[in-house]
Amino acid sequence: VKPHIQEKVDDFVQKVFQNYFVIGVHYRGTDKGREAPRVSYENVFMEIDRHLEALNQCLIFIATDEMDLKDELKKRYPGIVVTTNAQCANAGGDGLHFLFEHKYHIGEEALIDCLLLSRCSMLIRTSSSLSLWSTYFNPNLPVILLNNRWQETLEPE
């Protein structure tokens, strides 16, 4: 990780995550339904609720490409949802990597979100390489995977 990116991550963690149990949530939406079954927002909320009941001093860090989910989480859990200023798109649309001209900037935002997810206390995630990589940066991160990739149908031999 380049030093300027690591510095941004460390600064965010120090200013925002310090002294909190942080539930990281990564929701890969937009066009991801072509690769894995889409997870409903309600399923995400139910999993968050399951953990919030037992926690004090808690924050929810959301990393998503879907603006609607970010907005819904902020309404449902006012005052405890934190996020970066990473670009988002609308549900059902194309992935961010197809929409924006500044690919390096989008990639940097994604890497920062990935590294921040790795610094959370636990991770609730959908099928995505980004949040999978956060577990490589922190192999001890407790993870709840909300879906799997589409299953291929095999013909009997």
PDB file of C-alpha atoms in Angstrom:
ATOM      1  CA  VAL A   1       0.000   0.000   0.000  1.00  0.00           C
ATOM      2  CA  LYS A   2       1.421   3.351  -0.987  1.00  0.00           C
ATOM      3  CA  PRO A   3       2.300   5.557   2.005  1.00  0.00           C
ATOM      4  CA  HIS A   4      -0.129   8.374   1.097  1.00  0.00           C
ATOM      5  CA  ILE A   5      -3.040   5.893   1.025  1.00  0.00           C
ATOM      6  CA  GLN A   6      -1.989   4.207   4.279  1.00  0.00           C
ATOM      7  CA  GLU A   7      -1.778   7.655   5.874  1.00  0.00           C
ATOM      8  CA  LYS A   8      -5.391   8.438   4.856  1.00  0.00           C
ATOM      9  CA  VAL A   9      -6.559   5.111   6.311  1.00  0.00           C
ATOM     10  CA  ASP A  10      -4.632   5.540   9.574  1.00  0.00           C
ATOM     11  CA  ASP A  11      -5.927   9.102   9.951  1.00  0.00           C
ATOM     12  CA  PHE A  12      -9.561   8.002   9.433  1.00  0.00           C
ATOM     13  CA  VAL A  13      -9.187   5.142  11.921  1.00  0.00           C
ATOM     14  CA  GLN A  14      -7.653   7.437  14.545  1.00  0.00           C
ATOM     15  CA  LYS A  15     -10.269  10.183  14.120  1.00  0.00           C
ATOM     16  CA  VAL A  16     -13.398   8.047  13.615  1.00  0.00           C
ATOM     17  CA  PHE A  17     -12.982   4.432  14.787  1.00  0.00           C
ATOM     18  CA  GLN A  18     -11.037   5.074  18.000  1.00  0.00           C
ATOM     19  CA  ASN A  19     -12.776   3.687  21.141  1.00  0.00           C
ATOM     20  CA  TYR A  20     -15.664   2.107  19.205  1.00  0.00           C
ATOM     21  CA  PHE A  21     -16.664  -1.394  18.253  1.00  0.00           C
ATOM     22  CA  VAL A  22     -17.011  -0.919  14.508  1.00  0.00           C
ATOM     23  CA  ILE A  23     -19.315  -3.089  12.440  1.00  0.00           C
ATOM     24  CA  GLY A  24     -18.038  -2.919   8.883  1.00  0.00           C
ATOM     25  CA  VAL A  25     -20.651  -3.428   6.190  1.00  0.00           C
ATOM     26  CA  HIS A  26     -19.698  -3.941   2.575  1.00  0.00           C
ATOM     27  CA  TYR A  27     -22.573  -4.143   0.131  1.00  0.00           C
ATOM     28  CA  ARG A  28     -21.717  -4.656  -3.515  1.00  0.00           C
ATOM     29  CA  GLY A  29     -24.829  -3.622  -5.374  1.00  0.00           C
ATOM     30  CA  THR A  30     -25.385  -1.915  -8.743  1.00  0.00           C
ATOM     31  CA  ASP A  31     -24.507  -4.537 -11.382  1.00  0.00           C
ATOM     32  CA  LYS A  32     -23.285  -7.274  -8.970  1.00  0.00           C
ATOM     33  CA  GLY A  33     -26.540  -9.237  -9.401  1.00  0.00           C
ATOM     34  CA  ARG A  34     -25.096 -10.597 -12.640  1.00  0.00           C
ATOM     35  CA  GLU A  35     -22.456 -12.467 -10.609  1.00  0.00           C
ATOM     36  CA  ALA A  36     -24.131 -13.309  -7.288  1.00  0.00           C
ATOM     37  CA  PRO A  37     -27.662 -13.337  -5.875  1.00  0.00           C
ATOM     38  CA  ARG A  38     -28.710  -9.869  -4.735  1.00  0.00           C
ATOM     39  CA  VAL A  39     -29.106  -9.449  -0.972  1.00  0.00           C
ATOM     40  CA  SER A  40     -32.094  -7.402   0.176  1.00  0.00           C
ATOM     41  CA  TYR A  41     -31.492  -4.344   2.306  1.00  0.00           C
ATOM     42  CA  GLU A  42     -33.737  -5.938   4.935  1.00  0.00           C
ATOM     43  CA  ASN A  43     -31.335  -8.890   5.248  1.00  0.00           C
ATOM     44  CA  VAL A  44     -28.474  -6.446   5.811  1.00  0.00           C
ATOM     45  CA  PHE A  45     -30.502  -4.597   8.471  1.00  0.00           C
ATOM     46  CA  MET A  46     -31.446  -7.860  10.227  1.00  0.00           C
ATOM     47  CA  GLU A  47     -27.795  -8.896  10.494  1.00  0.00           C
ATOM     48  CA  ILE A  48     -26.750  -5.477  11.790  1.00  0.00           C
ATOM     49  CA  ASP A  49     -29.613  -5.498  14.320  1.00  0.00           C
ATOM     50  CA  ARG A  50     -28.542  -8.936  15.536  1.00  0.00           C
ATOM     51  CA  HIS A  51     -25.180  -7.516  16.591  1.00  0.00           C
ATOM     52  CA  LEU A  52     -26.229  -4.040  17.711  1.00  0.00           C
ATOM     53  CA  GLU A  53     -28.395  -5.458  20.506  1.00  0.00           C
ATOM     54  CA  ALA A  54     -25.314  -6.751  22.328  1.00  0.00           C
ATOM     55  CA  LEU A  55     -23.040  -3.756  21.788  1.00  0.00           C
ATOM     56  CA  ASN A  56     -22.349  -0.399  23.381  1.00  0.00           C
ATOM     57  CA  GLN A  57     -20.158   2.315  21.891  1.00  0.00           C
ATOM     58  CA  CYS A  58     -20.763   1.015  18.395  1.00  0.00           C
ATOM     59  CA  LEU A  59     -20.361   2.503  14.923  1.00  0.00           C
ATOM     60  CA  ILE A  60     -21.370   1.123  11.544  1.00  0.00           C
ATOM     61  CA  PHE A  61     -18.854   1.758   8.774  1.00  0.00           C
ATOM     62  CA  ILE A  62     -20.522   1.340   5.398  1.00  0.00           C
ATOM     63  CA  ALA A  63     -18.617   0.784   2.177  1.00  0.00           C
ATOM     64  CA  THR A  64     -20.918   0.429  -0.804  1.00  0.00           C
ATOM     65  CA  ASP A  65     -21.288   1.347  -4.432  1.00  0.00           C
ATOM     66  CA  GLU A  66     -25.028   1.849  -3.940  1.00  0.00           C
ATOM     67  CA  MET A  67     -26.229   5.280  -2.780  1.00  0.00           C
ATOM     68  CA  ASP A  68     -29.715   4.025  -1.829  1.00  0.00           C
ATOM     69  CA  LEU A  69     -28.317   1.637   0.798  1.00  0.00           C
ATOM     70  CA  LYS A  70     -26.079   4.320   2.246  1.00  0.00           C
ATOM     71  CA  ASP A  71     -29.070   6.640   2.595  1.00  0.00           C
ATOM     72  CA  GLU A  72     -31.268   3.910   4.135  1.00  0.00           C
ATOM     73  CA  LEU A  73     -28.609   2.993   6.702  1.00  0.00           C
ATOM     74  CA  LYS A  74     -28.195   6.627   7.750  1.00  0.00           C
ATOM     75  CA  LYS A  75     -31.982   6.904   8.252  1.00  0.00           C
ATOM     76  CA  ARG A  76     -32.310   3.612  10.106  1.00  0.00           C
ATOM     77  CA  TYR A  77     -29.254   4.080  12.368  1.00  0.00           C
ATOM     78  CA  PRO A  78     -28.933   7.859  12.846  1.00  0.00           C
ATOM     79  CA  GLY A  79     -25.737   9.109  14.396  1.00  0.00           C
ATOM     80  CA  ILE A  80     -23.789   5.848  14.233  1.00  0.00           C
ATOM     81  CA  VAL A  81     -23.223   5.354  10.481  1.00  0.00           C
ATOM     82  CA  VAL A  82     -19.893   6.539   9.119  1.00  0.00           C
ATOM     83  CA  THR A  83     -18.543   6.373   5.594  1.00  0.00           C
ATOM     84  CA  THR A  84     -15.940   7.879   3.331  1.00  0.00           C
ATOM     85  CA  ASN A  85     -16.848  10.191   0.470  1.00  0.00           C
ATOM     86  CA  ALA A  86     -16.377   7.424  -2.101  1.00  0.00           C
ATOM     87  CA  GLN A  87     -18.454   7.629  -5.278  1.00  0.00           C
ATOM     88  CA  CYS A  88     -21.764   5.744  -5.388  1.00  0.00           C
ATOM     89  CA  ALA A  89     -24.275   4.906  -8.098  1.00  0.00           C
ATOM     90  CA  ASN A  90     -27.923   3.926  -8.303  1.00  0.00           C
ATOM     91  CA  ALA A  91     -29.203   0.398  -7.691  1.00  0.00           C
ATOM     92  CA  GLY A  92     -29.386  -1.719 -10.807  1.00  0.00           C
ATOM     93  CA  GLY A  93     -27.040   0.528 -12.751  1.00  0.00           C
ATOM     94  CA  ASP A  94     -23.554  -0.119 -14.027  1.00  0.00           C
ATOM     95  CA  GLY A  95     -20.629  -0.599 -11.654  1.00  0.00           C
ATOM     96  CA  LEU A  96     -18.617   2.475 -10.757  1.00  0.00           C
ATOM     97  CA  HIS A  97     -15.609   1.226 -12.688  1.00  0.00           C
ATOM     98  CA  PHE A  98     -17.712   1.582 -15.867  1.00  0.00           C
ATOM     99  CA  LEU A  99     -19.220   4.982 -15.072  1.00  0.00           C
ATOM    100  CA  PHE A 100     -16.451   7.373 -14.184  1.00  0.00           C
ATOM    101  CA  GLU A 101     -13.579   8.686 -16.227  1.00  0.00           C
ATOM    102  CA  HIS A 102     -11.049   8.963 -13.393  1.00  0.00           C
ATOM    103  CA  LYS A 103     -10.232   5.286 -12.883  1.00  0.00           C
ATOM    104  CA  TYR A 104      -7.272   5.906 -10.551  1.00  0.00           C
ATOM    105  CA  HIS A 105      -9.429   7.994  -8.218  1.00  0.00           C
ATOM    106  CA  ILE A 106     -12.181   5.328  -8.131  1.00  0.00           C
ATOM    107  CA  GLY A 107      -9.524   2.662  -7.484  1.00  0.00           C
ATOM    108  CA  GLU A 108      -7.982   4.704  -4.668  1.00  0.00           C
ATOM    109  CA  GLU A 109     -11.388   5.157  -3.023  1.00  0.00           C
ATOM    110  CA  ALA A 110     -12.045   1.420  -3.296  1.00  0.00           C
ATOM    111  CA  LEU A 111      -8.666   0.538  -1.778  1.00  0.00           C
ATOM    112  CA  ILE A 112      -9.216   2.959   1.114  1.00  0.00           C
ATOM    113  CA  ASP A 113     -12.653   1.438   1.794  1.00  0.00           C
ATOM    114  CA  CYS A 114     -11.132  -2.055   1.625  1.00  0.00           C
ATOM    115  CA  LEU A 115      -8.393  -1.151   4.108  1.00  0.00           C
ATOM    116  CA  LEU A 116     -10.903   0.548   6.421  1.00  0.00           C
ATOM    117  CA  LEU A 117     -13.100  -2.572   6.357  1.00  0.00           C
ATOM    118  CA  SER A 118     -10.040  -4.567   7.418  1.00  0.00           C
ATOM    119  CA  ARG A 119      -9.679  -2.303  10.455  1.00  0.00           C
ATOM    120  CA  CYS A 120     -13.265  -2.844  11.660  1.00  0.00           C
ATOM    121  CA  SER A 121     -14.109  -5.054  14.641  1.00  0.00           C
ATOM    122  CA  MET A 122     -16.228  -7.334  12.446  1.00  0.00           C
ATOM    123  CA  LEU A 123     -17.410  -7.420   8.841  1.00  0.00           C
ATOM    124  CA  ILE A 124     -20.826  -8.086   7.325  1.00  0.00           C
ATOM    125  CA  ARG A 125     -20.364  -8.473   3.579  1.00  0.00           C
ATOM    126  CA  THR A 126     -21.858  -9.527   0.294  1.00  0.00           C
ATOM    127  CA  SER A 127     -19.987 -11.453  -2.372  1.00  0.00           C
ATOM    128  CA  SER A 128     -17.242  -9.147  -3.613  1.00  0.00           C
ATOM    129  CA  SER A 129     -13.521  -9.183  -4.233  1.00  0.00           C
ATOM    130  CA  LEU A 130     -13.156  -5.850  -2.435  1.00  0.00           C
ATOM    131  CA  SER A 131     -14.397  -7.087   0.929  1.00  0.00           C
ATOM    132  CA  LEU A 132     -12.703 -10.444   0.409  1.00  0.00           C
ATOM    133  CA  TRP A 133      -9.418  -8.562   0.113  1.00  0.00           C
ATOM    134  CA  SER A 134     -10.101  -6.796   3.404  1.00  0.00           C
ATOM    135  CA  THR A 135      -9.889 -10.245   5.017  1.00  0.00           C
ATOM    136  CA  TYR A 136      -6.452 -10.752   3.451  1.00  0.00           C
ATOM    137  CA  PHE A 137      -5.300  -7.500   5.061  1.00  0.00           C
ATOM    138  CA  ASN A 138      -6.740  -8.753   8.383  1.00  0.00           C
ATOM    139  CA  PRO A 139      -7.023 -12.574   8.480  1.00  0.00           C
ATOM    140  CA  ASN A 140      -8.424 -12.421  12.046  1.00  0.00           C
ATOM    141  CA  LEU A 141     -11.410 -10.275  11.052  1.00  0.00           C
ATOM    142  CA  PRO A 142     -14.707 -11.989  11.993  1.00  0.00           C
ATOM    143  CA  VAL A 143     -16.826 -12.151   8.822  1.00  0.00           C
ATOM    144  CA  ILE A 144     -20.465 -12.824   8.022  1.00  0.00           C
ATOM    145  CA  LEU A 145     -21.052 -13.490   4.327  1.00  0.00           C
ATOM    146  CA  LEU A 146     -24.640 -12.722   3.332  1.00  0.00           C
ATOM    147  CA  ASN A 147     -24.618 -14.479  -0.037  1.00  0.00           C
ATOM    148  CA  ASN A 148     -22.610 -16.712  -2.300  1.00  0.00           C
ATOM    149  CA  ARG A 149     -21.799 -16.597  -5.984  1.00  0.00           C
ATOM    150  CA  TRP A 150     -24.314 -18.090  -8.387  1.00  0.00           C
ATOM    151  CA  GLN A 151     -24.025 -21.872  -8.346  1.00  0.00           C
ATOM    152  CA  GLU A 152     -23.165 -23.463 -11.668  1.00  0.00           C
ATOM    153  CA  THR A 153     -25.403 -26.290 -12.737  1.00  0.00           C
ATOM    154  CA  LEU A 154     -23.439 -29.431 -13.477  1.00  0.00           C
ATOM    155  CA  GLU A 155     -24.669 -32.016 -15.916  1.00  0.00           C
ATOM    156  CA  PRO A 156     -24.700 -35.600 -14.576  1.00  0.00           C
ATOM    157  CA  GLU A 157     -21.904 -37.734 -15.969  1.00  0.00           C
TER     158      GLU A 157
END
